[in-house]
Coordinates of C-alpha atoms and ligand atoms in Angstrom, one line a residue:
Chain A
M1 CA 61.5 -19.6 -123.9
K2 CA 61.1 -23.4 -123.5
A3 CA 58.1 -22.8 -121.3
I4 CA 56.4 -20.5 -123.8
F5 CA 56.9 -22.9 -126.6
A6 CA 55.6 -25.8 -124.5
I7 CA 52.5 -23.8 -123.6
A8 CA 52.0 -22.8 -127.3
S9 CA 52.3 -26.3 -128.7
T10 CA 50.0 -27.7 -126.1
T11 CA 47.5 -25.0 -127.1
V12 CA 47.8 -26.1 -130.7
G13 CA 47.3 -29.7 -129.6
E14 CA 44.0 -28.7 -127.9
A15 CA 42.8 -26.4 -130.7
I16 CA 43.1 -28.9 -133.5
R17 CA 41.0 -31.3 -131.4
R18 CA 38.2 -28.8 -130.8
K19 CA 35.2 -30.1 -132.6
V20 CA 33.5 -26.7 -133.1
L21 CA 36.6 -25.4 -134.9
L22 CA 37.0 -28.6 -137.0
I23 CA 33.4 -28.4 -138.1
I24 CA 33.7 -24.7 -139.1
L25 CA 36.9 -25.5 -140.9
L26 CA 35.2 -28.4 -142.7
I27 CA 32.3 -26.2 -143.8
G28 CA 34.8 -23.7 -145.1
V29 CA 36.7 -26.3 -147.1
L30 CA 33.4 -27.7 -148.4
F31 CA 32.4 -24.3 -149.7
I32 CA 35.7 -23.9 -151.5
V33 CA 35.5 -27.4 -153.0
V34 CA 32.0 -26.9 -154.4
A35 CA 32.6 -23.3 -155.5
P36 CA 33.7 -24.1 -159.1
G37 CA 30.5 -26.0 -159.7
L38 CA 28.2 -23.3 -158.4
G39 CA 25.7 -22.4 -161.1
I40 CA 25.7 -18.7 -160.2
L41 CA 28.9 -18.2 -162.0
S42 CA 28.3 -16.3 -165.2
A43 CA 30.6 -17.4 -167.9
R44 CA 32.2 -14.1 -168.6
S45 CA 33.3 -13.1 -165.2
E46 CA 33.7 -16.7 -164.0
T47 CA 37.3 -16.4 -162.8
T48 CA 36.7 -13.2 -161.0
V49 CA 33.7 -14.4 -159.2
L50 CA 35.3 -17.7 -158.3
K51 CA 38.4 -15.9 -156.9
S52 CA 36.4 -13.5 -154.8
F53 CA 34.1 -16.2 -153.5
M54 CA 37.0 -18.4 -152.4
L55 CA 38.9 -15.6 -150.8
G56 CA 35.7 -14.4 -149.1
V57 CA 35.1 -17.9 -147.7
T58 CA 38.6 -18.2 -146.5
Q59 CA 38.5 -14.9 -144.8
G60 CA 35.1 -15.3 -143.2
V61 CA 35.8 -18.8 -141.9
S62 CA 39.2 -17.8 -140.6
A63 CA 37.7 -14.9 -138.7
I64 CA 35.1 -17.1 -137.1
I65 CA 37.7 -19.6 -136.1
A66 CA 40.0 -16.9 -134.7
V67 CA 37.3 -15.5 -132.5
I68 CA 36.0 -18.8 -131.2
L69 CA 39.5 -20.1 -130.6
T70 CA 40.6 -17.2 -128.6
V71 CA 37.6 -15.9 -126.7
Y72 CA 37.5 -18.9 -124.4
M73 CA 41.2 -19.6 -124.3
I74 CA 42.1 -18.0 -121.0
P75 CA 38.7 -18.4 -119.2
N76 CA 38.8 -22.2 -120.0
E77 CA 42.3 -22.4 -118.4
I78 CA 40.9 -20.8 -115.3
E79 CA 37.7 -22.8 -115.2
R80 CA 39.5 -26.1 -115.6
R81 CA 42.2 -25.0 -113.1
T82 CA 44.9 -26.0 -115.6
I83 CA 46.3 -22.5 -115.2
Y84 CA 47.0 -23.1 -111.5
T85 CA 49.2 -26.1 -112.1
I86 CA 51.1 -24.1 -114.7
L87 CA 51.5 -20.9 -112.7
S88 CA 52.7 -22.9 -109.7
K89 CA 55.7 -23.9 -111.8
P90 CA 58.4 -21.4 -112.5
V91 CA 56.3 -19.8 -115.2
Q92 CA 55.5 -16.1 -115.2
R93 CA 52.1 -14.8 -116.2
W94 CA 53.5 -13.0 -119.2
Q95 CA 55.0 -16.3 -120.4
F96 CA 51.7 -18.0 -120.0
L97 CA 49.8 -15.3 -121.9
V98 CA 52.4 -15.1 -124.7
G99 CA 52.4 -18.9 -125.0
K100 CA 48.7 -19.0 -125.3
Y101 CA 48.7 -16.3 -127.9
L102 CA 51.4 -17.9 -129.9
G103 CA 49.5 -21.2 -129.7
A104 CA 46.4 -19.5 -131.1
V105 CA 48.5 -18.0 -134.0
M106 CA 50.1 -21.3 -134.7
S107 CA 46.7 -23.0 -134.8
L108 CA 45.4 -20.4 -137.1
L109 CA 48.4 -20.8 -139.4
L110 CA 47.7 -24.5 -139.5
M111 CA 44.0 -24.2 -140.3
M112 CA 44.4 -21.4 -142.8
A113 CA 47.2 -23.1 -144.6
M114 CA 45.0 -26.1 -145.0
M115 CA 42.1 -24.0 -146.4
S116 CA 44.5 -22.1 -148.7
A117 CA 45.9 -25.4 -150.0
V118 CA 42.5 -26.6 -150.9
M119 CA 41.7 -23.3 -152.5
A120 CA 44.8 -23.4 -154.6
L121 CA 44.1 -27.0 -155.7
M122 CA 40.5 -26.2 -156.6
F123 CA 41.5 -23.2 -158.5
F124 CA 44.1 -25.1 -160.4
L125 CA 41.6 -27.9 -161.2
Q126 CA 38.9 -25.5 -162.4
Q127 CA 41.1 -23.4 -164.5
Q128 CA 43.2 -26.2 -165.9
S129 CA 45.8 -23.6 -165.8
K130 CA 49.4 -24.3 -165.5
N131 CA 49.9 -20.7 -164.6
A132 CA 51.6 -20.9 -161.3
A133 CA 51.9 -17.1 -161.1
E134 CA 48.2 -16.7 -161.0
I135 CA 47.8 -19.2 -158.1
A136 CA 50.7 -17.5 -156.2
E137 CA 48.9 -14.2 -156.7
L138 CA 45.7 -15.6 -155.3
L139 CA 47.6 -16.9 -152.2
K140 CA 48.7 -13.5 -151.3
G141 CA 45.1 -13.0 -150.0
P142 CA 45.3 -15.7 -147.3
M143 CA 48.7 -14.5 -146.3
M144 CA 47.4 -11.0 -145.5
Y145 CA 44.4 -12.5 -143.9
F146 CA 46.7 -14.4 -141.6
V147 CA 48.2 -11.2 -140.3
Q148 CA 44.6 -9.9 -140.0
M149 CA 43.5 -12.9 -138.0
S150 CA 46.6 -12.8 -135.8
L151 CA 45.7 -9.2 -135.0
L152 CA 42.1 -10.3 -134.3
A153 CA 43.3 -13.0 -132.0
A154 CA 45.4 -10.5 -130.1
V155 CA 42.3 -8.3 -129.7
A156 CA 40.4 -11.2 -128.2
I157 CA 43.2 -12.3 -125.9
F158 CA 43.6 -8.7 -124.7
F159 CA 39.9 -8.4 -123.9
S160 CA 39.9 -11.8 -122.3
T161 CA 42.2 -10.6 -119.6
F162 CA 39.5 -8.4 -118.1
V163 CA 36.0 -9.2 -119.5
A164 CA 33.8 -12.3 -119.5
P165 CA 33.8 -14.5 -122.6
L166 CA 30.4 -13.5 -123.9
V167 CA 31.1 -9.8 -123.6
N168 CA 34.5 -10.4 -125.2
F169 CA 32.8 -12.2 -128.1
F170 CA 30.7 -9.1 -128.9
L171 CA 33.5 -6.7 -128.3
T172 CA 36.0 -8.5 -130.5
V173 CA 33.5 -9.1 -133.3
G174 CA 32.5 -5.4 -133.0
V175 CA 36.0 -4.2 -133.2
F176 CA 36.6 -6.4 -136.2
L177 CA 33.5 -5.4 -138.1
V178 CA 34.1 -1.7 -137.4
G179 CA 37.7 -2.2 -138.7
V180 CA 36.7 -4.1 -141.7
F181 CA 33.6 -2.2 -142.9
F182 CA 33.7 1.2 -141.4
N183 CA 37.4 2.1 -141.4
P184 CA 37.2 3.3 -145.0
L185 CA 34.1 5.3 -144.1
F186 CA 35.8 6.9 -141.1
Q187 CA 38.8 7.6 -143.3
S188 CA 36.7 9.5 -145.9
L189 CA 34.9 11.3 -143.1
Q190 CA 38.3 12.4 -141.8
D191 CA 39.5 13.4 -145.2
N192 CA 36.4 15.2 -146.3
Q193 CA 36.6 19.0 -146.0
N194 CA 33.0 19.4 -145.3
T195 CA 32.8 17.2 -142.2
A196 CA 32.1 18.9 -138.9
T197 CA 35.2 19.2 -136.7
L198 CA 33.8 17.0 -133.9
V199 CA 32.9 14.2 -136.3
K200 CA 36.4 14.6 -137.9
K201 CA 38.0 14.2 -134.5
A202 CA 35.9 11.2 -133.7
A203 CA 36.7 9.6 -137.0
W204 CA 40.4 10.3 -136.4
A205 CA 40.2 8.6 -133.0
V206 CA 38.5 5.5 -134.4
N207 CA 41.0 5.3 -137.2
T208 CA 44.0 5.8 -134.9
F209 CA 43.1 3.6 -131.9
L210 CA 41.1 0.8 -133.3
P211 CA 43.0 -1.6 -135.4
N212 CA 42.6 -1.0 -139.1
F213 CA 41.4 -4.4 -140.3
A214 CA 40.4 -3.0 -143.6
N215 CA 44.1 -2.7 -144.6
Y216 CA 44.2 -6.5 -145.0
N217 CA 41.2 -6.8 -147.4
V218 CA 43.4 -7.2 -150.4
Q219 CA 40.9 -9.2 -152.5
N220 CA 39.9 -6.4 -154.8
P221 CA 43.4 -5.4 -155.9
L222 CA 44.2 -9.1 -156.3
I223 CA 41.3 -9.8 -158.5
N224 CA 40.9 -6.6 -160.5
Q225 CA 44.0 -5.7 -162.4
N226 CA 42.6 -2.1 -162.6
S227 CA 42.8 -1.5 -158.9
A228 CA 46.1 -3.2 -158.3
I229 CA 48.2 -1.8 -155.5
Q230 CA 51.1 0.5 -156.4
N231 CA 54.3 -0.8 -154.9
E232 CA 52.7 -3.9 -153.7
G233 CA 55.7 -5.3 -151.7
R234 CA 56.0 -2.2 -149.7
Y235 CA 52.3 -2.1 -148.9
Y236 CA 52.3 -5.7 -147.7
L237 CA 55.4 -5.1 -145.6
G238 CA 53.8 -2.0 -144.2
I239 CA 50.6 -3.5 -143.0
T240 CA 52.5 -6.5 -141.7
V241 CA 54.7 -4.3 -139.5
Y242 CA 51.6 -2.4 -138.5
G243 CA 49.9 -5.6 -137.4
V244 CA 52.9 -6.9 -135.5
V245 CA 53.3 -3.6 -133.7
Y246 CA 49.6 -3.5 -132.8
I247 CA 49.8 -7.1 -131.6
C248 CA 52.7 -6.3 -129.4
I249 CA 50.9 -3.3 -127.8
L250 CA 47.8 -5.4 -127.2
L251 CA 49.8 -8.2 -125.6
I252 CA 51.8 -5.8 -123.4
L253 CA 48.6 -4.2 -122.2
G254 CA 47.0 -7.6 -121.7
I255 CA 50.0 -8.7 -119.6
L256 CA 49.8 -5.6 -117.4
I257 CA 46.2 -6.3 -116.7
F258 CA 46.6 -10.1 -116.3
D259 CA 49.5 -9.7 -113.9
R260 CA 47.4 -7.8 -111.4
R261 CA 44.4 -9.9 -111.9
E262 CA 43.2 -12.7 -109.6
V263 CA 42.8 -15.9 -111.4
Chain B
M1 CA 63.4 -27.1 -87.2
A2 CA 62.9 -24.4 -89.7
A3 CA 59.4 -23.3 -90.8
A4 CA 58.3 -24.4 -94.3
I5 CA 55.3 -22.2 -94.2
E6 CA 54.7 -19.2 -91.9
T7 CA 51.9 -16.8 -92.2
K8 CA 51.3 -13.7 -90.1
Q9 CA 47.8 -12.3 -90.0
L10 CA 47.2 -13.4 -93.6
T11 CA 43.9 -12.0 -94.7
K12 CA 41.9 -12.1 -97.9
S13 CA 38.6 -10.3 -98.3
Y14 CA 36.1 -10.2 -101.0
K15 CA 33.2 -7.9 -101.6
A16 CA 30.2 -9.4 -99.9
R17 CA 27.0 -10.0 -101.9
Q18 CA 25.0 -7.5 -99.9
A19 CA 27.3 -4.8 -98.6
G20 CA 30.8 -4.3 -97.3
T21 CA 33.5 -7.0 -97.4
I22 CA 33.9 -10.4 -96.0
N23 CA 37.1 -11.9 -94.7
V24 CA 37.3 -15.3 -96.5
V25 CA 40.7 -15.8 -94.8
D26 CA 40.8 -13.9 -91.6
H27 CA 44.1 -13.0 -89.9
L28 CA 45.6 -16.4 -90.3
D29 CA 48.7 -17.4 -88.4
L30 CA 49.9 -20.7 -89.7
H31 CA 53.1 -22.5 -88.9
V32 CA 54.2 -25.6 -90.8
E33 CA 57.5 -27.2 -90.0
E34 CA 59.8 -28.8 -92.5
G35 CA 59.5 -32.5 -93.0
E36 CA 56.0 -32.9 -91.6
I37 CA 52.6 -33.7 -93.1
F38 CA 50.4 -30.9 -92.1
G39 CA 46.6 -31.2 -92.4
F40 CA 44.7 -28.1 -93.1
L41 CA 41.1 -29.0 -92.2
G42 CA 37.8 -27.2 -92.5
P43 CA 34.3 -27.5 -93.9
N44 CA 33.6 -26.5 -97.5
G45 CA 34.0 -22.8 -97.9
A46 CA 36.2 -22.4 -94.9
G47 CA 38.9 -20.7 -96.9
K48 CA 41.4 -23.6 -97.5
T49 CA 41.8 -23.2 -101.2
T50 CA 42.0 -19.4 -100.9
T51 CA 44.8 -19.8 -98.4
I52 CA 46.7 -22.1 -100.7
K53 CA 46.3 -19.9 -103.7
M54 CA 47.7 -17.0 -101.7
L55 CA 50.7 -19.0 -100.6
L56 CA 51.3 -19.9 -104.2
G57 CA 51.0 -16.3 -105.4
I58 CA 48.1 -17.0 -107.6
I59 CA 45.9 -14.5 -105.8
Y60 CA 47.1 -11.7 -103.7
P61 CA 46.5 -11.2 -99.9
T62 CA 44.4 -8.2 -98.8
S63 CA 46.7 -7.8 -95.8
G64 CA 49.2 -9.7 -93.7
E65 CA 52.2 -11.6 -94.9
G66 CA 53.3 -15.1 -95.7
F67 CA 56.5 -16.9 -96.1
V68 CA 57.1 -20.1 -98.0
L69 CA 60.5 -21.8 -97.5
G70 CA 61.7 -18.6 -96.0
K71 CA 60.8 -16.5 -99.0
E72 CA 58.0 -14.0 -99.1
I73 CA 55.0 -15.3 -101.1
G74 CA 55.0 -14.5 -104.7
D75 CA 58.7 -15.1 -105.1
M76 CA 59.2 -17.0 -108.3
D77 CA 62.4 -18.7 -107.1
V78 CA 60.3 -20.6 -104.6
H79 CA 58.3 -22.2 -107.5
R80 CA 61.3 -24.3 -108.3
L81 CA 61.1 -25.9 -104.9
I82 CA 57.4 -26.4 -104.4
S83 CA 54.6 -28.0 -106.3
Y84 CA 50.8 -27.9 -106.2
L85 CA 48.0 -30.3 -106.9
P86 CA 44.8 -28.3 -107.3
E87 CA 41.4 -29.4 -106.0
R88 CA 39.6 -31.6 -108.6
P89 CA 42.4 -31.0 -111.2
Y90 CA 42.0 -31.3 -114.9
Y91 CA 44.7 -32.3 -117.3
Y92 CA 44.8 -31.7 -121.0
E93 CA 42.9 -34.8 -122.0
H94 CA 44.4 -35.3 -125.4
M95 CA 47.8 -36.0 -123.9
T96 CA 49.1 -39.4 -122.8
G97 CA 50.5 -39.8 -119.3
L98 CA 54.0 -39.5 -120.6
E99 CA 53.3 -36.5 -122.8
L100 CA 51.7 -34.8 -119.7
L101 CA 54.9 -35.2 -117.8
K102 CA 56.9 -34.0 -120.8
F103 CA 54.8 -30.9 -120.9
Y104 CA 55.0 -30.1 -117.2
G105 CA 58.7 -31.0 -117.3
S106 CA 59.4 -28.5 -120.0
L107 CA 58.1 -25.8 -117.8
F108 CA 61.1 -26.5 -115.5
G109 CA 63.4 -27.2 -118.5
I110 CA 63.4 -30.9 -117.7
T111 CA 63.6 -33.1 -120.7
D112 CA 64.9 -36.4 -119.2
K113 CA 62.6 -39.1 -120.4
A114 CA 64.0 -41.7 -118.0
K115 CA 62.9 -39.4 -115.2
F116 CA 59.4 -39.2 -116.5
I117 CA 59.2 -43.0 -116.7
A118 CA 60.6 -43.4 -113.2
L119 CA 58.0 -41.1 -111.9
L120 CA 55.2 -42.9 -113.7
E121 CA 56.6 -46.1 -112.2
K122 CA 56.5 -44.6 -108.8
V123 CA 52.7 -43.9 -109.1
N124 CA 52.2 -47.2 -110.8
L125 CA 51.2 -45.8 -114.2
H126 CA 54.1 -47.0 -116.3
R127 CA 51.9 -49.6 -118.0
D128 CA 49.3 -46.9 -118.9
M129 CA 51.7 -44.2 -119.9
T130 CA 50.7 -44.3 -123.6
K131 CA 47.0 -44.1 -122.9
T132 CA 45.5 -40.6 -123.1
I133 CA 44.3 -38.9 -119.9
S134 CA 40.8 -39.1 -121.2
Q135 CA 41.1 -42.9 -120.8
Y136 CA 42.3 -42.6 -117.2
S137 CA 40.1 -43.2 -114.2
K138 CA 39.8 -40.5 -111.6
G139 CA 42.3 -42.3 -109.4
M140 CA 44.8 -42.6 -112.2
Q141 CA 44.4 -38.9 -113.0
Q142 CA 45.1 -38.1 -109.4
R143 CA 48.2 -40.3 -109.5
V144 CA 49.5 -38.7 -112.7
G145 CA 48.9 -35.4 -111.0
L146 CA 51.1 -36.6 -108.1
A147 CA 53.7 -37.7 -110.6
Q148 CA 53.8 -34.3 -112.2
S149 CA 54.0 -32.7 -108.8
L150 CA 57.3 -34.6 -108.2
L151 CA 59.0 -33.5 -111.4
N152 CA 61.1 -30.8 -109.7
D153 CA 61.9 -33.0 -106.7
P154 CA 60.0 -30.5 -104.5
K155 CA 60.8 -29.7 -100.9
L156 CA 57.2 -28.7 -100.2
L157 CA 54.0 -30.0 -101.8
F158 CA 50.6 -28.4 -101.6
L159 CA 47.8 -30.9 -102.1
D160 CA 44.3 -29.5 -102.2
E161 CA 41.8 -32.2 -101.3
P162 CA 43.9 -34.9 -102.8
T163 CA 41.5 -37.7 -102.1
G164 CA 38.3 -35.8 -102.9
G165 CA 35.9 -37.9 -104.9
L166 CA 38.0 -41.1 -105.0
D167 CA 37.0 -44.6 -104.2
P168 CA 38.5 -46.3 -101.1
I169 CA 41.2 -48.2 -103.1
A170 CA 42.3 -45.0 -104.9
H171 CA 42.3 -43.3 -101.4
R172 CA 44.7 -45.8 -100.1
E173 CA 47.0 -45.5 -103.1
I174 CA 47.2 -41.8 -102.7
R175 CA 47.6 -42.0 -99.0
D176 CA 50.5 -44.4 -99.3
L177 CA 52.2 -42.1 -101.9
I178 CA 51.8 -39.1 -99.6
L179 CA 53.4 -41.0 -96.7
S180 CA 56.3 -41.9 -99.0
F181 CA 56.8 -38.2 -99.7
R182 CA 57.4 -37.6 -96.0
D183 CA 59.8 -40.5 -95.9
E184 CA 61.7 -38.8 -98.7
G185 CA 62.0 -35.7 -96.5
R186 CA 59.4 -33.6 -98.2
T187 CA 57.0 -31.3 -96.4
V188 CA 53.4 -32.0 -97.3
F189 CA 50.6 -29.5 -96.8
I190 CA 47.2 -31.2 -97.3
S191 CA 43.9 -29.5 -97.3
S192 CA 40.9 -31.7 -96.6
H193 CA 37.5 -32.1 -95.1
E194 CA 37.9 -35.9 -95.0
L195 CA 39.1 -36.4 -91.5
S196 CA 39.6 -40.1 -91.4
E197 CA 42.2 -39.7 -94.1
V198 CA 44.0 -37.0 -92.5
E199 CA 44.0 -38.6 -89.1
L200 CA 46.0 -41.5 -90.5
I201 CA 48.8 -39.5 -92.0
C202 CA 49.1 -36.1 -90.5
D203 CA 51.6 -35.0 -87.9
R204 CA 50.0 -31.7 -87.2
V205 CA 46.8 -30.1 -88.2
A206 CA 45.0 -26.7 -88.2
I207 CA 41.3 -26.5 -88.2
I208 CA 39.9 -23.6 -90.1
N209 CA 36.4 -22.4 -90.0
K210 CA 35.0 -19.3 -91.7
G211 CA 38.5 -18.2 -92.4
V212 CA 39.6 -18.3 -88.8
I213 CA 41.9 -20.9 -87.3
A214 CA 40.1 -22.6 -84.5
R215 CA 42.8 -25.1 -83.4
Q216 CA 46.3 -25.8 -84.5
G217 CA 48.8 -28.3 -83.1
K218 CA 50.0 -31.8 -82.9
L219 CA 47.3 -34.3 -83.7
T220 CA 48.2 -36.4 -80.6
E221 CA 47.8 -33.4 -78.4
L222 CA 44.6 -32.2 -80.0
L223 CA 43.1 -35.6 -79.6
K224 CA 43.8 -35.8 -75.9
G225 CA 40.8 -36.2 -73.6
G226 CA 39.6 -39.6 -74.7
R227 CA 37.8 -41.9 -72.2
I228 CA 38.2 -45.4 -71.0
E229 CA 35.4 -47.9 -70.2
I230 CA 36.2 -50.7 -67.8
T231 CA 33.5 -53.4 -67.4
A232 CA 33.8 -55.8 -64.5
E233 CA 31.7 -58.3 -62.6
G234 CA 31.7 -59.8 -59.1
V235 CA 32.6 -56.6 -57.3
P236 CA 30.4 -54.3 -55.1
E237 CA 29.4 -50.9 -56.5
S238 CA 30.8 -49.3 -53.4
L239 CA 34.3 -50.4 -54.2
L240 CA 34.5 -48.5 -57.5
K241 CA 32.7 -45.5 -55.9
N242 CA 35.2 -45.3 -53.2
L243 CA 38.1 -45.0 -55.7
N244 CA 36.9 -41.4 -56.1
L245 CA 38.0 -41.0 -59.7
P246 CA 37.2 -37.4 -61.0
D247 CA 34.8 -37.0 -63.9
S248 CA 33.9 -40.7 -63.9
N249 CA 30.5 -42.4 -64.3
L250 CA 29.5 -45.8 -62.9
R251 CA 26.7 -47.7 -64.5
V252 CA 25.1 -51.0 -63.6
L253 CA 24.7 -53.3 -66.5
A254 CA 23.2 -56.7 -66.8
S255 CA 26.7 -58.1 -67.2
G256 CA 28.2 -56.2 -64.3
L257 CA 29.5 -52.7 -63.7
M258 CA 30.8 -50.3 -66.2
L259 CA 33.1 -47.5 -65.2
D260 CA 33.6 -44.7 -67.7
M261 CA 36.5 -42.4 -66.9
P262 CA 39.0 -39.9 -68.6
E263 CA 41.9 -41.6 -70.2
E264 CA 44.4 -39.6 -68.0
N265 CA 43.4 -41.9 -65.1
D266 CA 45.5 -45.0 -64.7
P267 CA 43.4 -48.0 -65.6
N268 CA 45.8 -50.3 -63.9
G269 CA 44.9 -48.9 -60.5
V270 CA 41.2 -49.7 -61.1
I271 CA 42.0 -53.1 -62.4
D272 CA 44.1 -53.9 -59.4
A273 CA 41.4 -52.8 -57.0
I274 CA 38.8 -55.0 -58.8
R275 CA 41.1 -58.0 -58.8
S276 CA 42.0 -57.5 -55.1
Q277 CA 38.3 -58.1 -54.3
K278 CA 38.3 -61.3 -56.5
G279 CA 36.3 -59.4 -59.1
R280 CA 36.7 -60.2 -62.8
V281 CA 37.6 -57.6 -65.4
I282 CA 35.5 -58.2 -68.5
S283 CA 36.8 -55.5 -70.8
V284 CA 38.9 -52.4 -71.0
V285 CA 37.9 -50.3 -73.9
P286 CA 39.7 -47.0 -74.8
R287 CA 37.2 -44.6 -76.4
R288 CA 39.8 -42.4 -78.1
K289 CA 38.8 -38.9 -79.2
R290 CA 38.7 -38.8 -82.9
L291 CA 39.5 -36.0 -85.2
E292 CA 35.9 -36.0 -86.3
D293 CA 34.7 -35.3 -82.7
L294 CA 37.2 -32.5 -82.4
F295 CA 36.2 -31.1 -85.8
V296 CA 32.4 -31.2 -85.1
E297 CA 33.1 -29.7 -81.6
T298 CA 35.2 -26.9 -83.0
V299 CA 33.0 -26.1 -86.0
T300 CA 29.7 -26.2 -84.1
V301 CA 30.9 -24.3 -81.1
K302 CA 32.1 -21.5 -83.4
G303 CA 28.8 -21.6 -85.2
G304 CA 30.0 -22.7 -88.5
K305 CA 28.0 -24.0 -91.5
S306 CA 29.1 -27.2 -93.0
Ligands
LIG401 N1 36.8 -14.8 -106.1 C1 36.0 -14.8 -105.1 N2 35.1 -13.9 -104.9 C2 34.2 -13.9 -103.8 N3 34.2 -14.9 -102.9 C3 35.1 -15.9 -103.1 C4 36.0 -16.0 -104.2 N4 36.8 -17.1 -104.1 C5 36.3 -17.7 -103.0 N5 35.3 -17.0 -102.4 C6 34.6 -17.5 -101.2 O1 35.5 -17.7 -100.2 C7 35.1 -18.8 -99.4 C8 36.2 -19.8 -99.2 O2 36.4 -20.5 -100.4 P1 37.5 -21.6 -100.5 O3 38.8 -21.1 -100.1 O4 37.4 -22.1 -101.9 O5 37.0 -22.7 -99.5 P2 37.5 -24.2 -99.2 O6 38.6 -24.5 -100.1 O7 37.8 -24.2 -97.8 O8 36.3 -25.0 -99.5 C9 33.9 -19.3 -100.0 O9 32.7 -18.9 -99.2 C10 33.8 -18.8 -101.4 O10 32.5 -18.5 -101.8
LIG402 MG1 38.6 -25.8 -101.6

């Protein structure tokens, strides 16, 4: 346990010093800071547009950070031979992989918390609102995105146990985009009576085996009162449990592959 | 004495670029005794790092077996008793020397700060322990590497090319540290292609070329077969010829005669003969065989690339 934690916190120490990640984070923060001043905001739907813009930036930037952070994580350890020093100590490979993953998640938490704090502050300043409930409501978005990004990180770490970083990059981004944009489409294909059986089966397979990233896109219900989620708490709990279970499965599969692999 | 490392027909093959497979390590029989400094020598690409990685359980043998401290390779318990310094190592650059030891210590569950400082003192880095690794010179990085390799008080250390790419002063510091490990009763397994280093500190060596062990044994025995040159003046050529020394050459120089003979011959007999004829011995120069000669001999005879 101590070893896992040491590996995780070292990973955080490295991640928060990676210039690429810091620059992306900075760009994200900048976007959020200037958002209230953007002229594109029409007076009437100002708040709605502002909210969705801020949430969109937070999600997009977090996804980019999550992928860049994790795709090179294991290959870098091998290339720099730091992994050998670690594995020659009484550290099992699963401990190494779990430590690396937890480090990635902790780094994401740190960076996303920072972005969310800036978002909350800017929203507060722009609205001049003392309405804490509205800000808290808005922050539910990043919380669900955090689960989403943790799942995305697990996908990348899983792939990194057997494919090269560049391939991993496209695979992970692909799985994410399919999950975010096409999952609803596949869902409707699956549910539609008129769909051909074969297509239905394929849609079912995609929906079942690929992680459903669309679950976590909670911006619409958060912004539009009309489309609010029924039984919100249960929904959030449900998708969090789904995420954790999926992450565990990915990590176990990753460990099984990594254990047999030559490093 | 018990064996610290023992391999039997240890083999690792990879798919060759063209077709089939190539044995990068080829039926290796190694025997390293406890308490010795063992030199594992070979040109680049000979299979040294591959062998070490197999012994550490980082990669898996294709066939054959290996034992480290009596346990089959891959046994995690052994990892408490050994340590490894990889070739051209890299350490997390954002850490200070002290943080680095803390990190590696925590992998053993060691949290004793006094121990970390004592180790940094041993490698003479205690004054730089709050500097980050990125500020360390190569030699300092290698020394902090040795400090971390001592964290668990190992019985056996694997050092892969520990002096590679270092300047002579750093070489010397590392060499002295390695010698101190032996004095502390540790077994040290060093891979190297820098022979002058190894020659100074190793008890026994194995020379590996293209995955095959060409020679293995005590350094003193492997280096037998040197020659001695005796130069003298004021004696007739016939005197030295009549001594009938096997495998010897006699040359006439401006300054006198030079006899070149195997070191097994007793030089005293020759000197006595010269002096009995009122001749004068100018010099007796042992031309010891050096590891480099042995190495070149071994590697070129077997048709190795270097
Ligand atoms: N993963 C691998 N796949 C294919 N060939 C490899 C692999 N690792 C090492 N080799 C080859 O094995 C040979 C021995 O390498 P190595 O053990 O690193 O040599 P040394 O440490 O003695 O310089 C080299 O020719 C190298 O190219
Ligand atoms: Mg090597």
